[in-house]
XYZ file of C-alpha atoms in Angstrom:
542
model
C 0.000 0.000 0.000
C 1.378 3.445 -0.951
C 0.726 6.302 1.480
C 2.149 9.758 0.692
C 5.052 8.292 -1.310
C 5.634 5.727 1.412
C 5.030 1.998 0.983
C 3.707 -0.324 3.663
C 5.139 -3.828 3.969
C 3.930 -6.691 6.119
C 6.331 -8.834 8.152
C 4.486 -12.025 9.102
C 4.916 -14.862 11.604
C 6.257 -12.953 14.607
C 5.646 -15.465 17.405
C 5.723 -14.554 21.103
C 4.445 -16.002 24.344
C 1.066 -14.712 25.654
C 2.890 -12.958 28.490
C 4.896 -10.841 26.038
C 2.451 -9.281 23.580
C 2.685 -6.419 21.119
C 5.759 -4.658 22.532
C 7.873 -7.788 22.207
C 6.589 -8.418 18.664
C 7.636 -4.901 17.631
C 11.047 -5.368 19.279
C 11.594 -8.589 17.350
C 10.856 -6.810 14.083
C 13.142 -3.929 15.105
C 15.989 -6.404 15.661
C 15.287 -8.158 12.344
C 15.363 -4.861 10.487
C 18.521 -3.751 12.260
C 20.347 -6.879 11.116
C 19.706 -5.970 7.468
C 20.641 -2.334 7.909
C 17.243 -0.696 8.341
C 17.274 1.659 11.321
C 14.319 2.990 13.382
C 14.703 6.429 11.771
C 13.941 4.857 8.390
C 10.495 3.422 9.157
C 7.335 3.326 11.223
C 6.071 -0.007 12.583
C 2.640 -0.938 13.969
C 0.764 -4.144 14.673
C -1.141 -5.262 11.578
C -2.732 -8.595 12.583
C -2.842 -10.812 15.653
C -3.843 -14.455 16.047
C -3.552 -17.289 18.541
C -1.639 -20.462 17.714
C -3.018 -23.148 20.039
C -1.769 -26.209 18.174
C 0.538 -27.071 21.089
C -1.235 -26.665 24.414
C 2.090 -26.673 26.283
C 3.318 -23.801 24.121
C 0.464 -21.460 23.189
C 1.727 -18.570 21.082
C 0.517 -15.180 19.947
C 1.386 -14.678 16.295
C 1.679 -11.144 14.934
C 2.036 -9.519 11.565
C 3.728 -6.126 11.710
C 3.219 -3.324 9.184
C 6.426 -1.481 8.337
C 6.095 1.809 6.444
C 9.126 2.923 4.395
C 9.848 5.793 2.013
C 13.131 4.432 0.618
C 12.258 1.877 -2.093
C 15.758 0.365 -1.930
C 15.197 -0.457 1.722
C 11.799 -1.829 0.792
C 13.390 -4.170 -1.730
C 15.819 -5.322 0.955
C 12.887 -5.917 3.296
C 11.057 -8.118 0.790
C 14.125 -10.033 -0.380
C 15.813 -10.583 2.960
C 12.818 -10.971 5.299
C 10.149 -12.153 2.868
C 7.908 -9.177 3.626
C 4.899 -8.520 1.404
C 3.306 -5.304 0.253
C 0.108 -4.410 2.092
C -3.065 -4.446 0.035
C -5.903 -2.165 1.063
C -9.008 -1.234 -0.869
C -9.932 2.305 -1.652
C -13.372 2.493 -3.180
C -13.161 3.728 -6.764
C -16.267 5.171 -8.360
C -16.949 4.888 -12.071
C -19.965 6.884 -13.134
C -22.291 6.337 -16.057
C -23.949 8.850 -18.329
C -27.631 8.513 -17.389
C -29.487 11.084 -15.345
C -31.089 9.512 -12.252
C -34.756 10.478 -12.299
C -35.813 8.547 -9.192
C -33.945 7.558 -6.074
C -32.703 3.974 -5.626
C -34.342 1.713 -3.058
C -32.596 -0.843 -0.859
C -34.811 -3.605 0.542
C -33.355 -4.979 3.757
C -31.198 -3.497 6.525
C -28.732 -6.326 7.052
C -25.013 -5.812 6.293
C -25.533 -5.937 2.505
C -28.371 -3.432 2.608
C -26.685 -1.064 5.036
C -23.394 -0.922 3.146
C -25.153 -0.608 -0.207
C -27.232 2.285 1.113
C -24.249 3.886 2.845
C -22.164 3.933 -0.344
C -25.094 5.325 -2.329
C -25.756 7.973 0.312
C -22.106 9.009 0.496
C -22.200 9.612 -3.248
C -25.293 11.766 -3.042
C -27.905 9.347 -4.421
C -30.194 9.655 -1.351
C -31.392 6.027 -1.215
C -34.564 4.815 0.421
C -33.821 1.819 2.650
C -36.716 -0.212 4.029
C -37.086 -3.208 6.310
C -40.083 -5.119 7.559
C -38.670 -5.032 11.082
C -38.042 -2.355 13.676
C -35.154 -0.134 14.696
C -32.683 -1.764 17.067
C -34.337 -0.591 20.294
C -37.789 -1.760 19.220
C -36.364 -5.067 17.966
C -34.855 -5.666 21.391
C -38.246 -5.039 22.987
C -39.958 -7.404 20.521
C -37.405 -10.140 21.255
C -37.758 -9.604 25.007
C -41.534 -9.986 24.664
C -41.050 -13.197 22.717
C -38.737 -14.535 25.415
C -40.982 -13.595 28.338
C -44.434 -14.296 26.894
C -43.808 -16.525 23.830
C -45.458 -13.847 21.689
C -43.665 -13.871 18.340
C -43.690 -10.804 16.116
C -43.246 -12.281 12.649
C -42.031 -8.972 11.197
C -39.645 -7.836 13.931
C -37.538 -10.502 15.597
C -34.025 -11.946 15.613
C -34.140 -12.365 11.827
C -35.781 -9.110 10.706
C -35.069 -5.469 11.475
C -32.188 -3.003 11.638
C -28.871 -4.789 11.169
C -30.439 -8.064 10.066
C -29.806 -11.354 11.829
C -26.266 -10.220 12.679
C -27.607 -7.734 15.235
C -28.408 -10.701 17.489
C -25.213 -12.684 17.003
C -21.571 -12.637 17.995
C -20.847 -9.979 15.407
C -18.179 -12.109 13.746
C -16.317 -10.395 10.920
C -14.142 -13.313 9.856
C -14.645 -14.247 6.217
C -13.160 -16.657 3.728
C -13.512 -14.381 0.744
C -10.323 -12.832 -0.591
C -11.456 -9.332 -1.413
C -9.564 -6.183 -0.514
C -12.911 -4.481 0.219
C -12.956 -6.459 3.487
C -10.509 -3.949 4.972
C -12.877 -1.143 3.977
C -15.703 -2.942 5.800
C -13.617 -3.306 8.968
C -12.529 0.339 8.803
C -16.149 1.406 8.407
C -17.350 -0.641 11.375
C -14.554 0.903 13.472
C -15.474 4.389 12.248
C -19.044 3.857 13.451
C -18.172 2.564 16.913
C -16.741 -0.961 16.760
C -13.687 -1.636 18.966
C -10.294 -0.907 17.407
C -9.074 -4.478 17.838
C -11.248 -5.613 14.905
C -8.595 -3.979 12.711
C -5.838 -6.334 13.878
C -7.440 -9.547 15.120
C -7.303 -12.487 12.715
C -10.763 -13.457 13.968
C -12.425 -10.107 14.657
C -15.772 -9.818 16.380
C -17.848 -6.895 17.612
C -20.303 -8.557 19.990
C -24.037 -8.074 19.842
C -23.999 -5.417 22.582
C -21.661 -3.100 20.648
C -22.927 -4.048 17.177
C -26.371 -2.669 17.989
C -24.936 0.813 18.513
C -22.839 0.498 15.350
C -25.946 -0.378 13.325
C -27.778 2.653 14.717
C -24.834 4.885 13.845
C -24.620 3.652 10.237
C -28.338 4.082 9.625
C -28.266 7.521 11.226
C -25.422 8.511 8.901
C -27.430 7.400 5.859
C -30.202 9.735 7.010
C -27.777 12.614 7.602
C -26.613 12.228 3.999
C -30.161 12.562 2.656
C -31.183 8.924 2.636
C -34.501 7.752 4.025
C -34.705 4.915 6.547
C -38.155 3.345 6.896
C -38.934 0.643 9.451
C -41.953 -1.633 9.586
C -42.158 -1.419 5.801
C -42.520 -4.785 4.096
C -42.281 -5.018 0.319
C -45.334 -6.735 -1.140
C -44.663 -6.477 -4.874
C -43.065 -4.313 -7.525
C -43.491 -3.700 -11.226
C -41.739 -1.789 -14.006
C -43.426 1.398 -15.193
C -43.623 2.687 -18.756
C -40.812 5.192 -18.136
C -38.440 2.450 -16.964
C -38.717 3.243 -13.279
C -40.149 0.800 -10.743
C -43.233 1.074 -8.590
C -42.843 -0.718 -5.270
C -45.920 -1.666 -3.280
C -45.266 -1.919 0.474
C -47.193 -2.058 3.719
C -46.535 1.699 3.975
C -47.793 2.602 0.551
C -46.307 2.836 -2.943
C -42.863 4.166 -3.817
C -41.361 4.940 -7.212
C -37.641 4.235 -7.542
C -35.059 3.908 -10.272
C -33.302 0.766 -9.069
C -33.926 -1.822 -6.348
C -31.216 -3.605 -4.382
C -32.791 -6.766 -2.984
C -30.668 -7.187 0.143
C -32.955 -9.883 1.501
C -32.157 -11.836 4.616
C -32.009 -15.608 4.387
C -35.406 -15.822 6.082
C -37.442 -13.681 3.662
C -39.481 -16.659 2.511
C -42.542 -14.722 1.393
C -40.345 -12.500 -0.778
C -38.682 -15.546 -2.316
C -42.109 -16.884 -3.234
C -43.167 -13.545 -4.683
C -40.069 -13.514 -6.910
C -40.549 -17.131 -7.977
C -44.178 -16.432 -8.859
C -42.956 -13.411 -10.832
C -40.722 -15.533 -13.024
C -37.345 -14.695 -11.526
C -34.616 -17.296 -11.976
C -34.178 -18.767 -8.496
C -32.489 -22.082 -7.787
C -32.002 -24.111 -4.622
C -28.498 -24.264 -3.207
C -26.773 -26.618 -0.791
C -27.538 -25.812 2.836
C -26.928 -27.441 6.190
C -29.081 -28.149 9.222
C -28.427 -29.414 12.713
C -28.399 -28.355 16.350
C -26.655 -26.064 18.812
C -24.237 -27.691 21.246
C -23.362 -26.081 24.587
C -20.369 -26.766 26.832
C -19.011 -24.923 29.831
C -16.770 -22.148 28.547
C -14.042 -23.081 31.032
C -14.054 -26.682 29.771
C -13.528 -25.553 26.171
C -10.755 -23.205 27.243
C -9.073 -25.950 29.254
C -9.304 -28.366 26.334
C -7.833 -25.874 23.851
C -5.431 -23.829 25.984
C -4.377 -26.224 28.737
C -2.449 -24.380 31.467
C -2.932 -21.126 29.546
C -6.718 -21.313 30.005
C -8.052 -18.009 31.279
C -4.988 -16.014 30.215
C -6.232 -12.469 29.535
C -4.147 -12.154 26.355
C -5.902 -15.127 24.761
C -9.540 -14.323 25.398
C -12.317 -16.896 25.196
C -11.355 -20.020 23.255
C -12.819 -20.543 19.796
C -12.973 -23.585 17.563
C -13.952 -24.430 13.999
C -14.242 -28.142 13.265
C -15.170 -30.180 10.229
C -15.191 -33.760 9.001
C -15.774 -34.652 5.355
C -14.768 -38.315 5.433
C -18.273 -39.677 5.157
C -21.037 -39.192 2.610
C -21.944 -35.782 3.985
C -19.824 -33.122 5.595
C -20.314 -32.261 9.258
C -18.963 -29.007 10.619
C -19.303 -26.466 13.398
C -20.609 -23.055 12.491
C -20.956 -19.660 14.177
C -19.173 -20.605 17.391
C -20.103 -18.227 20.224
C -17.618 -18.316 23.131
C -19.202 -17.332 26.426
C -22.509 -16.797 24.665
C -26.071 -18.035 24.674
C -28.431 -19.909 22.392
C -31.213 -17.667 21.134
C -34.696 -18.172 19.780
C -34.527 -17.137 16.121
C -38.009 -18.049 14.882
C -39.630 -15.782 12.313
C -42.729 -17.842 11.491
C -45.500 -18.943 13.801
C -45.377 -22.614 14.698
C -41.634 -23.052 14.184
C -38.631 -23.217 16.500
C -35.240 -22.023 15.251
C -32.048 -21.670 17.286
C -28.982 -19.524 16.753
C -26.032 -18.282 18.810
C -25.220 -14.888 20.295
C -22.515 -13.435 22.515
C -21.445 -10.047 23.793
C -18.097 -8.413 23.147
C -16.732 -9.652 26.502
C -17.671 -13.284 25.732
C -17.739 -13.965 29.446
C -20.887 -16.087 29.789
C -20.881 -19.450 31.564
C -21.408 -21.512 28.399
C -19.916 -21.586 24.930
C -22.058 -22.773 22.040
C -21.797 -23.613 18.375
C -23.952 -24.981 15.615
C -23.154 -28.507 14.468
C -24.523 -28.817 10.969
C -24.800 -31.537 8.330
C -24.657 -30.853 4.612
C -27.953 -31.035 2.736
C -27.983 -31.228 -1.049
C -30.633 -29.956 -3.469
C -31.564 -33.537 -4.375
C -32.736 -33.956 -0.759
C -35.602 -31.538 -1.410
C -38.828 -32.319 -3.138
C -40.063 -29.630 -5.498
C -43.107 -27.782 -4.193
C -45.632 -26.424 -6.691
C -43.158 -27.082 -9.466
C -40.335 -25.160 -7.772
C -37.206 -26.802 -6.372
C -36.423 -23.528 -4.601
C -39.714 -23.693 -2.686
C -38.859 -27.284 -1.845
C -35.660 -26.083 -0.159
C -37.639 -23.656 1.980
C -40.200 -26.310 2.849
C -37.387 -28.663 3.916
C -36.286 -26.098 6.502
C -39.838 -25.330 7.550
C -40.692 -28.984 8.140
C -37.796 -29.323 10.599
C -38.734 -26.099 12.395
C -42.312 -27.281 12.838
C -41.114 -30.616 14.180
C -38.953 -28.728 16.697
C -41.982 -26.646 17.700
C -44.000 -29.800 18.387
C -41.157 -31.539 20.225
C -40.658 -28.438 22.364
C -44.271 -28.451 23.546
C -45.830 -26.003 21.042
C -44.991 -22.899 23.098
C -41.658 -21.982 21.414
C -39.668 -23.941 23.974
C -36.750 -25.658 22.269
C -36.322 -29.432 22.234
C -33.251 -30.203 24.340
C -31.235 -33.416 24.765
C -28.016 -34.225 26.559
C -25.169 -35.381 24.355
C -25.015 -38.592 26.385
C -28.634 -39.427 25.584
C -28.274 -38.394 21.960
C -25.254 -40.604 21.340
C -26.906 -43.636 22.953
C -30.302 -42.925 21.363
C -31.980 -42.453 24.724
C -34.146 -39.643 26.017
C -35.006 -38.338 29.470
C -31.822 -37.175 31.184
C -31.995 -33.744 32.762
C -29.226 -31.165 32.478
C -26.585 -31.382 35.163
C -23.301 -29.546 34.686
C -24.317 -27.601 31.582
C -27.530 -25.599 31.937
C -29.189 -24.656 28.625
C -29.299 -20.943 27.840
C -31.985 -20.913 25.123
C -34.489 -18.166 26.002
C -33.462 -18.283 29.644
C -33.800 -22.074 29.847
C -37.104 -22.387 27.998
C -36.436 -25.980 26.923
C -38.172 -29.328 26.966
C -36.410 -32.685 27.071
C -36.953 -34.395 23.735
C -35.232 -36.540 21.150
C -33.469 -34.913 18.226
C -34.483 -37.965 16.202
C -38.041 -36.614 16.365
C -36.909 -33.274 14.947
C -34.303 -33.961 12.273
C -34.138 -36.402 9.355
C -32.344 -39.653 10.093
C -29.442 -38.881 7.771
C -28.841 -35.669 9.739
C -28.901 -37.236 13.211
C -26.655 -40.120 12.172
C -24.080 -37.744 10.742
C -24.360 -35.551 13.832
C -23.514 -38.522 16.039
C -20.541 -39.314 13.865
C -19.463 -35.664 13.869
C -19.642 -35.269 17.650
C -17.427 -38.320 18.153
C -15.043 -37.141 15.446
C -14.760 -33.700 17.034
C -14.131 -35.287 20.438
C -10.848 -36.584 19.028
C -9.845 -33.001 18.257
C -11.220 -31.360 21.408
C -11.183 -33.647 24.431
C -14.582 -33.518 26.100
C -16.525 -32.335 23.079
C -18.671 -35.483 23.395
C -19.068 -35.066 27.172
C -22.380 -36.631 28.145
C -23.372 -33.520 30.108
C -23.114 -31.217 27.085
C -26.467 -29.968 25.796
C -28.057 -30.022 22.341
C -30.937 -27.748 21.327
C -32.705 -27.678 17.997
C -33.262 -26.862 15.368
C -30.494 -24.946 13.584
C -31.913 -24.445 10.084
C -30.968 -20.907 9.029
C -27.239 -21.401 8.497
C -27.509 -19.835 5.040
C -30.013 -18.931 2.354
C -31.663 -22.032 0.854
C -31.802 -20.436 -2.606
C -29.834 -18.245 -4.997
C -31.425 -15.471 -7.067
C -29.477 -15.703 -10.297
C -27.816 -12.543 -11.552
C -25.504 -11.553 -14.397
C -22.124 -9.878 -14.505
C -23.890 -6.525 -14.241
C -25.194 -7.651 -10.822
C -28.791 -7.475 -12.111
C -31.247 -10.348 -11.778
C -31.207 -12.293 -15.023
C -33.682 -10.738 -17.441
C -34.550 -7.904 -15.069
C -32.641 -4.664 -15.482
C -32.628 -2.388 -12.426
C -33.181 -5.288 -9.971
C -30.047 -6.159 -7.959
C -30.144 -9.264 -5.725
C -27.327 -9.067 -3.186
C -26.013 -10.368 0.099
C -26.637 -13.530 2.016
C -30.347 -13.706 1.353
C -29.766 -13.637 -2.393
C -27.275 -16.494 -2.061
C -24.067 -14.506 -2.626
C -22.570 -14.195 0.848
C -22.118 -16.121 4.062
C -21.650 -13.762 6.985
C -21.491 -10.111 7.963
C -18.310 -9.139 6.110
C -18.964 -10.973 2.848
C -22.543 -9.650 2.791
C -21.279 -6.098 3.343
C -18.770 -6.516 0.495
C -21.540 -7.724 -1.814
C -23.631 -4.716 -0.844
C -20.728 -2.426 -1.737
C -20.341 -4.108 -5.142
C -24.054 -3.675 -5.764
C -23.920 0.036 -4.951
C -20.966 0.458 -7.317
C -22.899 -1.346 -10.074
C -25.826 1.045 -9.630
C -23.535 4.080 -9.582
C -21.810 2.914 -12.779
C -25.063 3.625 -14.685
C -25.657 7.172 -13.489
C -24.051 10.555 -13.621
C -22.231 11.757 -10.543
C -24.415 13.619 -8.078
C -21.541 16.005 -7.223
C-alpha cells in the first residue's frame, strides 16, 4: 500500500508467548530490520494482525504480523528479499460513473449488512437512497425479542431475523470471512469508524459482539439519514413492477414508492419475498444448505481443552474452535461458534422453533455454544408447486415445525443431553451444563423426532469425530438444542455480470439472502459491489 510516497510492507509470523504481547513483537521486528541495515529512523512499525496459535497446548503462542512503512524503495526491496515481507493491500473504493441522469432515487430492501453498506455507499455519493425493512429499529427489535422470550409472543415482522442490522444484530458480530477481497478492509474500517472496537482492525478473527454491534448499526443508519437517505422501518415489500418510463413502482405495507433501481438485500429468512419472486418468473435455484443443532459446553471446559495451562490467560480471550469432518457421505462441521454466549430463539414464522447463537463483546458467559450442521444437497428436497427452490424452503420449515411440536408447542426448544443423543436415549436432565436458550425455555426431547435420520446419524458421527480433536466435546453432560436451520439462504437469485437479476434490469439481488454471501463481512462486500454497479449507470451527483 502506498501512502504519501511511502510503501507499507507486512512482516508475518512474529511469534511470542502470551505474556509478552505487542511490545515484544515490535522489538523482534526492530531487531530483524537492524540486522539488514534498516534503522528505526527509516520506518514506522505498527501491529497489523494478531492471532492465537493453540496447536501445542504446552506452548500457546501469539502470532503477529507487523506493518512497516518505508519511504526508501531500496530499503523496501531489501525488506522483501531478505525478510520475505509482502506489500500491504488495502481497498480504496473507486467510483466509475455512467452517463444517465437519475430520475428517481434507488431503493434498498433490507437493513442487514448488505443493505446497510449498499445504502451507505449510495448515500455518500449523493444518491439519497430509500432503505426499508419489515422489522423495527434496534431498540424496538430488542423489545420485541424480550416480549417473545418472556411471553412466547412472536412478532413475525420484527424478531431476531428481521429489522435493523439483520440477523447479525443478534449474534456474535463475527467479521471473519473466507472471501479474498480487498474491500474487506474497507468494511472493517467502516465498522470501526461507526463505533466498533479498534481491535477488529488487527485480530485475525475479529468480532464486535451483539452489545456493541447494535450501537454500530444505529450509527450507520443515522449517517445514511444525515446524507439525505430515508430509513423506513416496519415497511414490508409486497410487490413491484416496471413502469412505462423504466422506473419501478414498489408496493409496500406503507404505501407505494417509485424508484429507479432496487437492491434486494434480503435476509435468508425472507421466505414470502422468495415466493413472490418465484411467482414473478425470476430465476431462483435451490443451493446446498446445512441443518443441525446447537451444542453447549461450559466455557471453562472448552478453554481448558484448547489452551491447557494457559486457560483463562487475559491475552488469549475466550477459546474458539472451527471443526469439520468430510470423510463420510456428507460433511459435518461447526458453524458460528459463540464463546461465552447463549443460544437464542430465532423463529420468524409462527409454529416453528429455530435456534442460533449470540454473545457479547466480553464473551464472558458461563457456556460456549456452536452450531453442528450436516450438509444437505438440493436432491434432498422435493419440489413444491413445481419449484425446487420452494422445496428447499419447505425442507427447513418442516424441521422447524417438528422442533416446535417436540418443544411443547410454546416456542420452547427441544433439548437433549449429548449422552442421551449418542446412545439414542431420552429423558436425562441437564446437570453440569444448563441450557441458555431463552433463559432455559427448553423441553427434554429426542433430536431424532426433529431432524431427518441422515442428519442425526451424521451428527452422532461428527460429535465423536470432534471429540478426538477437542477432548470432552462429546461429554455426556453437554447440551443439544434444535433446530439450527438458518445457516444460510436455501436459494440463490441468479444474476448476471452486471449484478442485475437475469432478465430484469434495475433489480439487484445481493447479500446472504440472495445467495451470494455467508456472513457479515462478505454480505457487506456484496452490498458495496451492488452500490458500485448502480452508480456505474448514473451521472455523478456532485
